[in-house]
Structures are given as C-alpha cells and as structure tokens.
Amino acid sequence: MALTKLTKNLIDGTFGTEWVSTIQTSNFTAEAAKGYFVNTTAGTITINLPAGVVGTEIVIQDYAGTFATNEVLLNANGSENIQGDSTIQGQITTNNATATLVYQDATKGWTSQDVSLVPQNINATYLVVAGGGGGGGAGGGGGGGLLTGTHAFLPATNYLLTLGAGGAGASIGNDTQGTNGNNVSLGSVAVAVGGGGGGAYNYYTSNSEKGKDGGSGGGGGWVGQSPGSTSAGGLGTAGQGNNGGTTIGASPPPYVSSGGGGAGAAGGAGSSSTSGNGGVGVASSINGTSYYWAGGGGGGAQGAGSTAGNGGNGGGGGGANYTNSSGTGTGGAGLNAGGNGSCCSSSAVGGNGGANTGGGGGGMGISVQTGGDGGSGIIIISYPNTYTISGLSGTTTTVGSNKVTTFTSGTGNIQFN
C-alpha cells in the first residue's frame, strides 16, 4: 500500500514542508506546505500567498542575506489577513531570515515572528511660514517664505521641526538695513526661507538702500540721489514669495521708500510723496479659519506731506513717518495683525510684523528711530484624527474629521503614531 504524503513526511523528517530547489529571483505565488529560497539581490520580491488552511505552513529563506536591503513583500489571498490585518502588505526585512508563516485562522491569518506590516503613509496637509524680515532704515521687511502642500508621512518616524523668529528691525542710523528673518523647516519636506530685511537711506554706505533677498524680498529704501534714480527691492524665493518694491527717486523732501514683498504679491513701489505698501500674503484656512500669512511690511517716510506705507494683509507691520503732520502706516490684518507705524520725531518707529504670521516689519521714519521687527514663523499640520503627534510641543485642535497641530517655537522631532 502506498504511503500517504503525511506519513512519508513523518518518516523522512520533512514535517510537511517540501522545499523547492529553484532559487526564486522574481515575483511568484507560493504554495502551501512548501519552502522557498528567495534571492533579493536584484530588488524587492513580492510573494502572493495561497488561500489559508488552518495549520498550513510556508517557509521563506533569505538565500543571499539581502532582505534588509531589498525586502520580501507578502500579499494575502483575497481579503485574508496577514498578522491580523487585511488592508496592509506583510514584509520580511531581516537578513538571513528563515521565516515560517503559519495560517492560524480567519482572524489572524498568516503570521510569523519575522513578518511585519508595511507602514501606512499618513497623508497630511501642512502650512510652513518662515520669520519675516525686519524693517530697514527706510524700506519695509519682506514676508517670510510660505509653503503649503500635502505629504505622505511615515508613522513612528522622526521629522525635525525648526521654528524661527522674525528679523530685527534696523536701529537708528542712515545706512542700516533690516535683518533677514529665520528659516522654518518641516524636516526635509518643506524649508521656508526667512523674509528679506528692508533697505536703508543710502548716506555713507554704498548699496545699503537695496532691500535684501529672502522668502519675499525687502523693500527698497531711499537712494538720496537725483530724481529718477532707483532703490531696488530684494528678490523673493521662487514658489515662496515675491520681490520687494523698488523706490523711484524724487527731489527730497519728502523722502519715501518701498514696501516689502509678500507671499501673495510684490511690495508696492515708493514714489513722489508716497511710500509703498507691503505685498499681501496668502490666505489659508488650514486651521479652520481663513487668515492671511506672510504679508510684507510698509515703507517708512519722512517730510511734510509724505505718506508711509501700510503693511500687507498677513501680519505686515505699517511703516513709520517722521514728520510734523499725522499719518502713519497701518499694520496688515492676519491671525495676529501687524503693528501700526508711529509718527514724528520722538517715536517714528515701524510697526512689528504679527506674531507667528511671518509678516515683515515696517520701515522706520527714514533714518529716525527704529524699524519694526519681522513676525515669527509657524508650522501647521492637518492630519487624520486616528493619529497623534508626539515630540515637540504644539497645540492641537479638531477641524472636521482632522486633527490640526500648530507649532510656534522651538526645535525638535515629531512623530505620527
């Protein structure tokens, strides 16, 4: 009488596993009760598993010791489970592993201590805004660079967040430009460039009238030369912001300057008796309410009959005006509105950019007092409410079916779990 396969296996010691002698170097479909030597030297290999029967085993052996470099992926049959989950592939990622897969039941499906589930990507939307540039000795600071988008984040993976302050406004002095804002980054996913500082009143230092380059460029200051001369605004970063305005010279007084660029538009040009407004920022409702972010600062002014520039919506600070008459730049609206510029000899201070808006600071009253500081940066992430962010401290709210976490300061890692 012929031996049954089970009896033969018990006698020869194979215990139900029949090894396939051919080395597997490409995708294949496994059979129950068989063992396979799998070589992933050339790349990842996908194994399709058969329909499960309780107690059935399949053995996968790493032939070349390369599973950690090129893993084995496992697809279940139909809606069957792997490690208790029917929606995710299994994977073997240990070099020289001998992975024994056992089909337990319909709840657990195929299981093995050497099999893990492929991490699911977490699709999250982000807003990243860098610190705004400080107002200069004349021109307004540029708004911080602004980036929005959606990214597939991995769970239990560190992403380094770096928040940054706005740039300092220029101190009293004819030739002082504003300081650039600090960069803000969400790992390598999004790196926003700090806004450019505003230009000065060129008196002693060559080229100090120019606005600085940045996320958005700083506004041009006053060149102090003949009518028709220009003071160039700083350049914005492509995809993040716009150029600062360029001042068109006229016979002084009055002295005027240009507004810093914003994420949504270039800074306004200063000419005749009117300084330029800051460029408008970009509106986003990622946190449930539509606000503008990263507006430019307004240009400062000096002299009777002159008009200072307003800050752009998005937290830009208003320009200051050194004159005996009233009238100064108004801060631009935003989550935190930019400060208004101030007036006259004792207090011609540019308005600060709004906190955590990336707004540019307003220009000083052209060589009198100080320019406004740029607004600090911010990171906001909207993600499925089945996950939690841990690590660097932030504030979390719920908007619809998503969680929204806002980070306003510090440097540190976060993880989605």
Phi, psi and omega in degrees: 000134182292142177287140173289160180300319181297316180298317179299317180298320180295323181288316185268359171087009180279344174051043171091356180252119177256116184278134177272123187285336180288131178285128182274121182238007179211175181301144179204169176254123182279157174246149180299148175064027178236155176246148186226134171269118188242125182250110181257023180305320185275348181153175180299142178238135178256131179247124175271124183274150179282174173300137186278142171234132185308127179090352180290142178239148169225136182244133178241122181248130176286104186291319189248005181066042186234012184295331180288335178271310177235104189284167169263130176254143184240126175252128177284161177281122178058233182260016179292161185264155165236124184052036176082010182231132182260359187253351188232144174291154169269163177213149174241121189231019181254124177301139177064021180292144165244095187265118177260113178268129179239131176273114184274300179192185183293337181281310182271328181068218180280129182225153176193146177292342181264002182251130173240166179270142178295127181301137177276135174290146178249109181280113183233147177259142184227155168232123179235123181232128179278169177295143179283157178283150178284148176295143182267189176295359177203297187284156178283153178284150178280149175294153177294154176300143183233131178228134174230156178170184176236137182225146176271097179276150176266141176289157176052036180233134181285135170234122184274120177260135176231115177264157183216153178277166172284164178284152180286143174288156181294141173277166183307136182150139186299322194252019185268121174273157173290157179272142177295148174288166180273149176292155174228133186224143172251085187054219174266003182291316183210122177239107181268137185268135180300147180294152181280142177290150180286154180285165186253189172261105185294109181233307179250328190253121181298137176072004180291345179288345184284140171288149181276150175288154178182200175306305159243148185282150175289153180286147178293144180270215180248128185273340176068032180239203187287159176306141181093348175289160184230151173242111189287142171280157177288158180274141173273166179269128183305132179082358182234331184189189187232170183287152170286159180288154178254127183279135177257119187292153174214167180291117181280163349282169001280167175255135180227169180211184186246159178277152175288153178290155176242170180296336183256344182198159178290157176292151179285146180278141174270137178202156179055246181250007187240124176279156184281147174283156174290148177293146181290150176277200179244135180276139175214142177245029183302330180263015175099346178228138182280116175234156170270148181228148171063049172278155179275158177277149179283152180284146176279167182216165177207138176112149180302135179083359180275159180231126177281158181275150176276152174287147178287145175304131188122021175090010178293139178279147178284150178287155177267163181223117176265100183199167178273356179254165180280170175114109179223170181288145180260138179293145180282145181291157178179190174305315171234110187297146175293154180284154177280148172289161180243175194238151161082178194297325186270350187208040183276069186256133177291147178288144177286150170294150181297139179301132177058034173243343187072017180288146178283151177282150178286149178291150178288174181286048181048089176075008180239131180066228188223156172275159179286148175285149174288152178286147180291165183271183184200152171230130177233132181233129176249128189209164183302141185285000174279355181245163176228140175264130176240164179112231181307136185291132176217179179248126185246132174233176177243129177233108185064232181264009182246153164272149177230119180247132182246131178244130185240348180198162174097176176223132178175168180277150167234158174224147169264127180224000000 
